Short mmCIF file of C-alpha atoms in Angstrom, two decimals:
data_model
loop_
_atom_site.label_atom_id
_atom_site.label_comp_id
_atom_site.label_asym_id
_atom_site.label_seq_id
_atom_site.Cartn_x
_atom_site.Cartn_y
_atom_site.Cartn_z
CA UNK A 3 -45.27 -104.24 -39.06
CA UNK A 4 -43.35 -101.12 -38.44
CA UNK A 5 -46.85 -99.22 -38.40
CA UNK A 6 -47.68 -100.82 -34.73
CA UNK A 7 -45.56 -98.10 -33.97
CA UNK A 8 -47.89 -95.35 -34.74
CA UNK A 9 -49.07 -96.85 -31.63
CA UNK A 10 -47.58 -96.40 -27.84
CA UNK A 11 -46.38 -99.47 -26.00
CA UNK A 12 -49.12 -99.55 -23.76
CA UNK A 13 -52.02 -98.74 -26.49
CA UNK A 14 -50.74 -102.18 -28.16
CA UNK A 15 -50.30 -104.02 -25.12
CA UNK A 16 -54.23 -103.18 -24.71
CA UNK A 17 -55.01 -103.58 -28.08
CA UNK A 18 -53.61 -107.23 -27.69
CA UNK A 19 -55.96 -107.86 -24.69
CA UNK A 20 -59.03 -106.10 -25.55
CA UNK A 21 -59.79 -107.68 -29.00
CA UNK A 22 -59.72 -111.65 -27.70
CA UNK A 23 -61.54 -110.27 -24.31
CA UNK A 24 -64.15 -108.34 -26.25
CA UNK A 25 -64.63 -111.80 -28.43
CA UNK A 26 -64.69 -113.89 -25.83
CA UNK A 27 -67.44 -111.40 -23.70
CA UNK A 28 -69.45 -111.97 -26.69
CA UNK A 29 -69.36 -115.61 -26.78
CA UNK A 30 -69.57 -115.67 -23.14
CA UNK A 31 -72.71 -113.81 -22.77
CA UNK A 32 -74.33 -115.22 -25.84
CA UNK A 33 -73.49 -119.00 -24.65
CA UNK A 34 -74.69 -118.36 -20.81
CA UNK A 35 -77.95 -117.28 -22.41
CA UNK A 36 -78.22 -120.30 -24.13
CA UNK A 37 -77.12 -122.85 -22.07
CA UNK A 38 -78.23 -121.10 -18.96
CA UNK A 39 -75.70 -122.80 -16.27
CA UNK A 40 -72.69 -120.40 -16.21
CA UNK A 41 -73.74 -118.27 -13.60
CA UNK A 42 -74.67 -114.66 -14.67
CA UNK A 43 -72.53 -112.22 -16.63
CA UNK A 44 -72.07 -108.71 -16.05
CA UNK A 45 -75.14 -107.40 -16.31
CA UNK A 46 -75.25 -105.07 -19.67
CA UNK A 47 -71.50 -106.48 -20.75
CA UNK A 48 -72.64 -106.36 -24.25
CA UNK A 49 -73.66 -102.35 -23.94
CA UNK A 50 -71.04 -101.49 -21.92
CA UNK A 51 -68.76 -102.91 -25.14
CA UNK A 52 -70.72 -101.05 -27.52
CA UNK A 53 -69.74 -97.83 -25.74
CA UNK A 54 -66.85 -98.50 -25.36
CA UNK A 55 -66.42 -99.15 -28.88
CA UNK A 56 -68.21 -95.42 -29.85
CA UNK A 57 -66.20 -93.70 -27.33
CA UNK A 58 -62.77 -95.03 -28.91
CA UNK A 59 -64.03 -94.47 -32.44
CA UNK A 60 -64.92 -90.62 -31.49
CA UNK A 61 -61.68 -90.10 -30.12
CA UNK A 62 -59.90 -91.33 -33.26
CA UNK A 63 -61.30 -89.10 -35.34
CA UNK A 64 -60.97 -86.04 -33.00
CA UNK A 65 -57.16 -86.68 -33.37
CA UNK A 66 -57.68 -86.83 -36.91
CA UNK A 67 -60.00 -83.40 -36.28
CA UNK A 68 -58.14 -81.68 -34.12
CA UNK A 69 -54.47 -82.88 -33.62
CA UNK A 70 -53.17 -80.19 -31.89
CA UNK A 71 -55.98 -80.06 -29.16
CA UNK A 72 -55.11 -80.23 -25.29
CA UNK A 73 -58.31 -82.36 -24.20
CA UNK A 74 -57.89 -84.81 -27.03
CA UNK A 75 -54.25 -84.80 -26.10
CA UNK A 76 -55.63 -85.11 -22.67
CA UNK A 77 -57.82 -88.00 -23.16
CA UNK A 78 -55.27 -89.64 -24.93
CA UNK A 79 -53.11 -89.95 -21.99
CA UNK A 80 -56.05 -91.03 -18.96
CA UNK A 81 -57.54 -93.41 -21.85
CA UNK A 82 -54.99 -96.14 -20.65
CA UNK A 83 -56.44 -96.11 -17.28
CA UNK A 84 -60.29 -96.69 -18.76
CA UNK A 85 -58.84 -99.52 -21.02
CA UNK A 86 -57.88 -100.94 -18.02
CA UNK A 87 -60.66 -101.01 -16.73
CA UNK A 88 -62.58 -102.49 -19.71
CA UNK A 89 -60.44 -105.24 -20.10
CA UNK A 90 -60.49 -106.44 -16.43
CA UNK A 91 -64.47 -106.80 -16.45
CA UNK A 92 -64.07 -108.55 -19.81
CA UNK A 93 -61.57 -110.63 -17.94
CA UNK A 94 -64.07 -111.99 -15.65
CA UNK A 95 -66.23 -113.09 -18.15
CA UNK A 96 -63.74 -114.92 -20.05
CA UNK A 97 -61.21 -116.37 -18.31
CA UNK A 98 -62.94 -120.02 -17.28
CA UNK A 99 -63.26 -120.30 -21.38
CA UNK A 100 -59.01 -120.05 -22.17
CA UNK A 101 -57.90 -121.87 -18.87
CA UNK A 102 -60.55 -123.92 -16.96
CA UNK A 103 -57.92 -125.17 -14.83
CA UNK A 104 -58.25 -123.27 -11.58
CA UNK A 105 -55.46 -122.83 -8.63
CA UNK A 106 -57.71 -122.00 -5.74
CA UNK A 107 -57.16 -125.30 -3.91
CA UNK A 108 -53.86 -124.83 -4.09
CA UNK A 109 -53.37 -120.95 -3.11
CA UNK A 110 -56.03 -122.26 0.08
CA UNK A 111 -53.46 -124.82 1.17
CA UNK A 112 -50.24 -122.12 1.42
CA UNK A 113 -52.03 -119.93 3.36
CA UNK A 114 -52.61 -123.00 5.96
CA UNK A 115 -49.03 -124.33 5.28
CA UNK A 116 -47.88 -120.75 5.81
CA UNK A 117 -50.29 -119.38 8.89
CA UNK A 118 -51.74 -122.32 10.33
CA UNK A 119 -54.71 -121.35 9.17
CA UNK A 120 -56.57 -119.05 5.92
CA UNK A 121 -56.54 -115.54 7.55
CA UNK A 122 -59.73 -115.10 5.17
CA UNK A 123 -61.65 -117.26 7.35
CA UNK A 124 -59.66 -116.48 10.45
CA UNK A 125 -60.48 -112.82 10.50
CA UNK A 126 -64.20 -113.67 10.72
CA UNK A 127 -63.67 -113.64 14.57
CA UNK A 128 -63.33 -109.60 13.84
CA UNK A 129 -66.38 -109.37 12.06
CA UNK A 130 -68.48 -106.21 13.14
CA UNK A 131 -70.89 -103.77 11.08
CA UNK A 132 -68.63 -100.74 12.28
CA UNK A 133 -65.14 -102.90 10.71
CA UNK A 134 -67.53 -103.99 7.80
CA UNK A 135 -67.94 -100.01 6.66
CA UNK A 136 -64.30 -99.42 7.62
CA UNK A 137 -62.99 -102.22 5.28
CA UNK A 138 -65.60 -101.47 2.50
CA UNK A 139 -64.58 -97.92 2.33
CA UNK A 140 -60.61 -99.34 2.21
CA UNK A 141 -61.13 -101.34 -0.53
CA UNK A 142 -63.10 -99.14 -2.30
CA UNK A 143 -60.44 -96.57 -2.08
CA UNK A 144 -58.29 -98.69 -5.08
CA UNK A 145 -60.07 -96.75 -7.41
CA UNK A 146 -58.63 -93.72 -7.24
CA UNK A 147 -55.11 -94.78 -5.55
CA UNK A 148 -54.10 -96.69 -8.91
CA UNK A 149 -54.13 -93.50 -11.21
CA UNK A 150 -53.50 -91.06 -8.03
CA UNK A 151 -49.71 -90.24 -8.64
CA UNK A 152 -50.10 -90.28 -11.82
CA UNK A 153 -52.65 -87.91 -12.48
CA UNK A 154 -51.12 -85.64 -9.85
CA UNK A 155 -47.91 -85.75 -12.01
CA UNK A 156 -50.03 -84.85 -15.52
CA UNK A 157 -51.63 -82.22 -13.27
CA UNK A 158 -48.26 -80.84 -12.24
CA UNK A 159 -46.83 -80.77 -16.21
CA UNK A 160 -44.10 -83.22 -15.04
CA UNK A 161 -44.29 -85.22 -18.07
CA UNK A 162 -41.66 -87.32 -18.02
CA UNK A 163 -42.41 -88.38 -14.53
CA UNK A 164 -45.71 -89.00 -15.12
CA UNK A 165 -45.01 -90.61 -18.42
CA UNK A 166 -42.50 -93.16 -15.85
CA UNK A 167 -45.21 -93.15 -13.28
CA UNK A 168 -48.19 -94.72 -16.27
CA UNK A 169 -46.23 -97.41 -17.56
CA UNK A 170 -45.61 -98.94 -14.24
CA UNK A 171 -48.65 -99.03 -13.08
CA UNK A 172 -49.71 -99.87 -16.88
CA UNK A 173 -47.62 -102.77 -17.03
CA UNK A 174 -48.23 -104.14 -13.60
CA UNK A 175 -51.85 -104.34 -14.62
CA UNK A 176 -51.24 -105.96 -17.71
CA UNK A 177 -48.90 -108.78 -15.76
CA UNK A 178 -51.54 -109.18 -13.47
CA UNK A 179 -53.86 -110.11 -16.34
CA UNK A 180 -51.52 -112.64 -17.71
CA UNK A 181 -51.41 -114.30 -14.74
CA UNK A 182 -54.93 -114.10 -13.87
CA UNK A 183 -55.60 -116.42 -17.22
CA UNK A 184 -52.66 -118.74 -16.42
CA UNK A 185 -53.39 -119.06 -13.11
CA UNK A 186 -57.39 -118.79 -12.63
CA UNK A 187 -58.23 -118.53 -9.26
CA UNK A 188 -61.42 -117.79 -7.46
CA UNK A 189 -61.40 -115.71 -4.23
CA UNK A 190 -61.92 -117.28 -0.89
CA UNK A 191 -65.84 -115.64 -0.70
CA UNK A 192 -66.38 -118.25 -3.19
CA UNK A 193 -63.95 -120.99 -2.42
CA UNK A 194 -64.61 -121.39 1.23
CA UNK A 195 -67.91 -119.88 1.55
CA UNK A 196 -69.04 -123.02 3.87
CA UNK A 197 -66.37 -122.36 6.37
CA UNK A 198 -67.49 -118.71 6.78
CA UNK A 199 -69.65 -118.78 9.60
CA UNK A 200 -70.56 -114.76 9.91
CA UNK A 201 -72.33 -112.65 7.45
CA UNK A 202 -69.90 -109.55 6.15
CA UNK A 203 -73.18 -107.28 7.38
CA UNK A 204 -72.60 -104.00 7.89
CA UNK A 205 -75.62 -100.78 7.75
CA UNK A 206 -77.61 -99.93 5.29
CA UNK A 207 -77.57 -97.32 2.49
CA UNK A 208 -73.17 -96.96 3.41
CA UNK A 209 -70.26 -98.32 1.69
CA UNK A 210 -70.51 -101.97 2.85
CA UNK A 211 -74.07 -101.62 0.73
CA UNK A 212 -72.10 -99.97 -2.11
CA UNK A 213 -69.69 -102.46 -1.85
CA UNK A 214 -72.05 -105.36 -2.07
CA UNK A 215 -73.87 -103.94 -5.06
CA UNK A 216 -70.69 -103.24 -7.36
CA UNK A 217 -69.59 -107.44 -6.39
CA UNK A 218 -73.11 -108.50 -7.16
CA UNK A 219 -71.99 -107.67 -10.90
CA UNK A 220 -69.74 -109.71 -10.84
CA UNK A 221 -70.40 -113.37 -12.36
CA UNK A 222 -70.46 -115.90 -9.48
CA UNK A 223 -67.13 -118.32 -11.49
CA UNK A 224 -65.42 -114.67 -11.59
CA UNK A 225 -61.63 -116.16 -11.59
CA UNK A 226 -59.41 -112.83 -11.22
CA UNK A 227 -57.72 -113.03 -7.86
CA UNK A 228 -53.94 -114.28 -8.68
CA UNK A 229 -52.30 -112.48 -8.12
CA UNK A 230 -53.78 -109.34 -5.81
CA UNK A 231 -53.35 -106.28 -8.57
CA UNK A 232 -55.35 -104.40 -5.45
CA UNK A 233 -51.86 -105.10 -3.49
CA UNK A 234 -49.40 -105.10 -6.40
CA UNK A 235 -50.96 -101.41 -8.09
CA UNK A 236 -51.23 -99.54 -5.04
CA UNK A 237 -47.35 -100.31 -4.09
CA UNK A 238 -46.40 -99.29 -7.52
CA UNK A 239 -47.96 -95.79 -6.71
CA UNK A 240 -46.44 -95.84 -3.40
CA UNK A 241 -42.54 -96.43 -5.47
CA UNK A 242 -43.17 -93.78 -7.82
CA UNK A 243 -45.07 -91.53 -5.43
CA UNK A 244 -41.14 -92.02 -3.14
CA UNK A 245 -39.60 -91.15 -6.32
CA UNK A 246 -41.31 -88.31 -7.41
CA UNK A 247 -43.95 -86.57 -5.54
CA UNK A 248 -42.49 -87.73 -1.65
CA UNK A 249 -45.65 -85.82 0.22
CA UNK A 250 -47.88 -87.95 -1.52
CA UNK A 251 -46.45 -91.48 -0.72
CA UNK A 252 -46.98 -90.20 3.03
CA UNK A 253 -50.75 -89.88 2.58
CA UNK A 254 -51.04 -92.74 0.21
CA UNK A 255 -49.45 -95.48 3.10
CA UNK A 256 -51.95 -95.28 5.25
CA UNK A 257 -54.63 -95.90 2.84
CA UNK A 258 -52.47 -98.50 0.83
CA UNK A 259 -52.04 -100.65 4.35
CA UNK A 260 -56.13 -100.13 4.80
CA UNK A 261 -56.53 -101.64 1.45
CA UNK A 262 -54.15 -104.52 1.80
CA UNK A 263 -56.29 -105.28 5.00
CA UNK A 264 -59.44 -105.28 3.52
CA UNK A 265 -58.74 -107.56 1.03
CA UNK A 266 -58.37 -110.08 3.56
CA UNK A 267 -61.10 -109.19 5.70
CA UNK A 268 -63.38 -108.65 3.25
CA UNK A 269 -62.20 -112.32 1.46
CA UNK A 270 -61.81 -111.00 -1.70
CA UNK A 271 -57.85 -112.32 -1.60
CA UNK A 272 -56.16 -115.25 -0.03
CA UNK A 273 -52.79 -114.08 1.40
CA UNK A 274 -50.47 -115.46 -0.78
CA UNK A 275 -52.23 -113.50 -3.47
CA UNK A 276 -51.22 -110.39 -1.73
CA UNK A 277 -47.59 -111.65 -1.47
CA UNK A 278 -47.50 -112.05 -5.39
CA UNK A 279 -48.53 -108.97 -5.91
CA UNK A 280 -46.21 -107.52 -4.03
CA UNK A 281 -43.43 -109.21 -6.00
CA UNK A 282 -44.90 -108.70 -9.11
CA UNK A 283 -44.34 -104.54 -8.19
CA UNK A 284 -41.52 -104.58 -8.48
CA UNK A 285 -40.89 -106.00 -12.30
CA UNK A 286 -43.60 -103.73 -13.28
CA UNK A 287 -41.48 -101.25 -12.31
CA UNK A 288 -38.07 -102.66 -13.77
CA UNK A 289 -39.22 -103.55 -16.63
CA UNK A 290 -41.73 -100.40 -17.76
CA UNK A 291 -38.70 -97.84 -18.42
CA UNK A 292 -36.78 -100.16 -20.02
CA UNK A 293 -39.66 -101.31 -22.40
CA UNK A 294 -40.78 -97.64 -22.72
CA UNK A 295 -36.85 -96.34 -23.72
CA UNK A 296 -36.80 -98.94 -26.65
CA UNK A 297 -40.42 -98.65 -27.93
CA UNK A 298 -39.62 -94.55 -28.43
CA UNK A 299 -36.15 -95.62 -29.81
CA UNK A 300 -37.81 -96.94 -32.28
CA UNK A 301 -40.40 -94.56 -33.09
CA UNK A 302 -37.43 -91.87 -33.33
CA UNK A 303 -36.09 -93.87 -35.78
CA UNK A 304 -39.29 -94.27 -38.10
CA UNK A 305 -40.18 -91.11 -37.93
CA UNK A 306 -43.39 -91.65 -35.27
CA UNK A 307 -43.57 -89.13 -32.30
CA UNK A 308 -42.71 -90.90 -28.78
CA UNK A 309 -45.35 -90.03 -26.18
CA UNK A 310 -44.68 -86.95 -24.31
CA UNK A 311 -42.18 -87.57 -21.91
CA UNK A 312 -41.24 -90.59 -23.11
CA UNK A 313 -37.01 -91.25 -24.06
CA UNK A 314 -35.87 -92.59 -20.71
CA UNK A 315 -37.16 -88.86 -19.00
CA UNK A 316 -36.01 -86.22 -21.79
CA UNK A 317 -36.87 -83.14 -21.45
CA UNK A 318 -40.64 -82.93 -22.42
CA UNK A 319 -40.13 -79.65 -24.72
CA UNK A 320 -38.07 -82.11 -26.29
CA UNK A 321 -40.46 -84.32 -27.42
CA UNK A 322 -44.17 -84.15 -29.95
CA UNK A 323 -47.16 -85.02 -28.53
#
């Protein structure tokens, strides 16, 4: 057992995920084909596995080839990100198969206890093609605000920080992903889609088209939306943008707030799945040091080389790659 850690914290946290996912893909796609009433899959799932599969089998044996090498020390430290990543499309696929009972009903109801009505379907009354492209383009702006401070910290050499900065954000997705399969919840496009009365139409060929296309991958009993990682992630950068890189956090607010909005407008999240993820930021980052501290402890004492930058922010000179 002590050879798990060979491994960082986060490496076995996605190890843990990605095997049952990448099983349960499998099963998912191969069963849908069969049966033929589970809605469509991610189109390609099974390819996009087999890459993924290639890609993480070259880089092992570059660090076998070439230990000392910057880009394979590189890649080792944005692979996290693209894990990620993999994992939450598996998630869609698989999550009605571990916990088929869903929570949608229920999240539907506190937003009408709470507002006197399901902003999702409220907001409709904003509805215009200009607002459509705004909110598309808001949304679609989570993709690079996740890994943003981080990546600005790596870029910077600030290794502990950045080392601090990963395993929040890390962790918070990996909560998320817990929750999604305890609590499976659809989002309000597909819960309520008989009370939405206007079409989210906005022009051709711009990001509201983009948009569509990237959701249209999607399988239609996706269950992923409890709590909002879109609004728990991006605060996370925001905290350890404030900590760390305090310029940053200024241009990241407005964008964060855009995001929050869209979510909401676009119906991708009921409310109350934004407030969750808000509280869930802040374990994430209470718990991520604290986690990280003990796992390099413990390498130190086996004789395994902590992440750089890992030991509670020593000095990164300090520390083996």
């Amino acid at each position: 057992m002590t050879r798990i850690f060979r491994l960082r914290p986060e490496e076995l946290i996605a190890l843990v995920f990605l095997v049952p996912t990448t099983y349960l893909t499998v099963i998912a796609n191969v069963y849908s084909r069969r049966v033929g009433d589970l809605g469509d899959r991610h189109p390609g799932g099974l390819a996009r596995l087999a890459v993924a599969l290639v890609f993480l089998g070259a880089l092992a044996a570059a660090r076998r080839r070439w230990p000392a090498s910057p880009w394979v020390k590189g890649l080792r430290e944005v692979l996290p990100f693209l894990t990620c990543i993999l994992i939450y499309t598996n998630l869609h696929d698989t999550i009605g198969f571990v916990n088929p009972h869903d929570v949608h009903d229920v999240l539907a109801a506190l937003d009408r206890q709470l507002f006197g009505v399901v902003p999702a379907v409220w907001a409709q009354r904003f509805i215009t093609p200009a607002r459509t492209e705004v909110m598309s383009f808001l949304y679609l702006n989570f993709f690079w605000i996740a890994p943003s401070t981080s990546l600005l910290l790596l870029a910077r050499r600030r290794l502990a920080e950045f080392r601090a900065a990963t395993m929040g954000i890390l962790l918070c997705f990996y909560f998320g992903y817990l929750l999604y399969v305890l609590f499976p919840a659809a989002p309000p496009r597909l819960v309520l889609v008989y009370e939405f009365k206007k079409n989210l139409q906005g022009y051709p060929f711009l990001m509201s088209n983009l948009s569509a296309q990237a959701f249209s991958l999607l399988p239609v009993d996706s269950r992923a939306a409890f709590p909002s990682l879109h609004a728990a992630v991006s605060l996370v950068a925001m905290v350890y943008a404030w900590r760390f890189v305090r310029p940053w956090f200024w241009v990241l607010l407005p964008f964060c707030i855009g995001l929050w909005i869209s979510t909401v407008y676009l119906r991708h999240h009921f409310v109350v799945d934004l407030i969750a993820g808000w509280a869930l930021a802040p374990v994430a980052v209470w718990v991520a040091p604290r986690l990280d501290a003990w796992w390099a402890a413990r390498q130190a004492a086996l004789g395994y080389a902590p992440a750089r930058g890992a030991l509670g922010g020593a000095p990164a000179t300090a520390l083996t790659a």
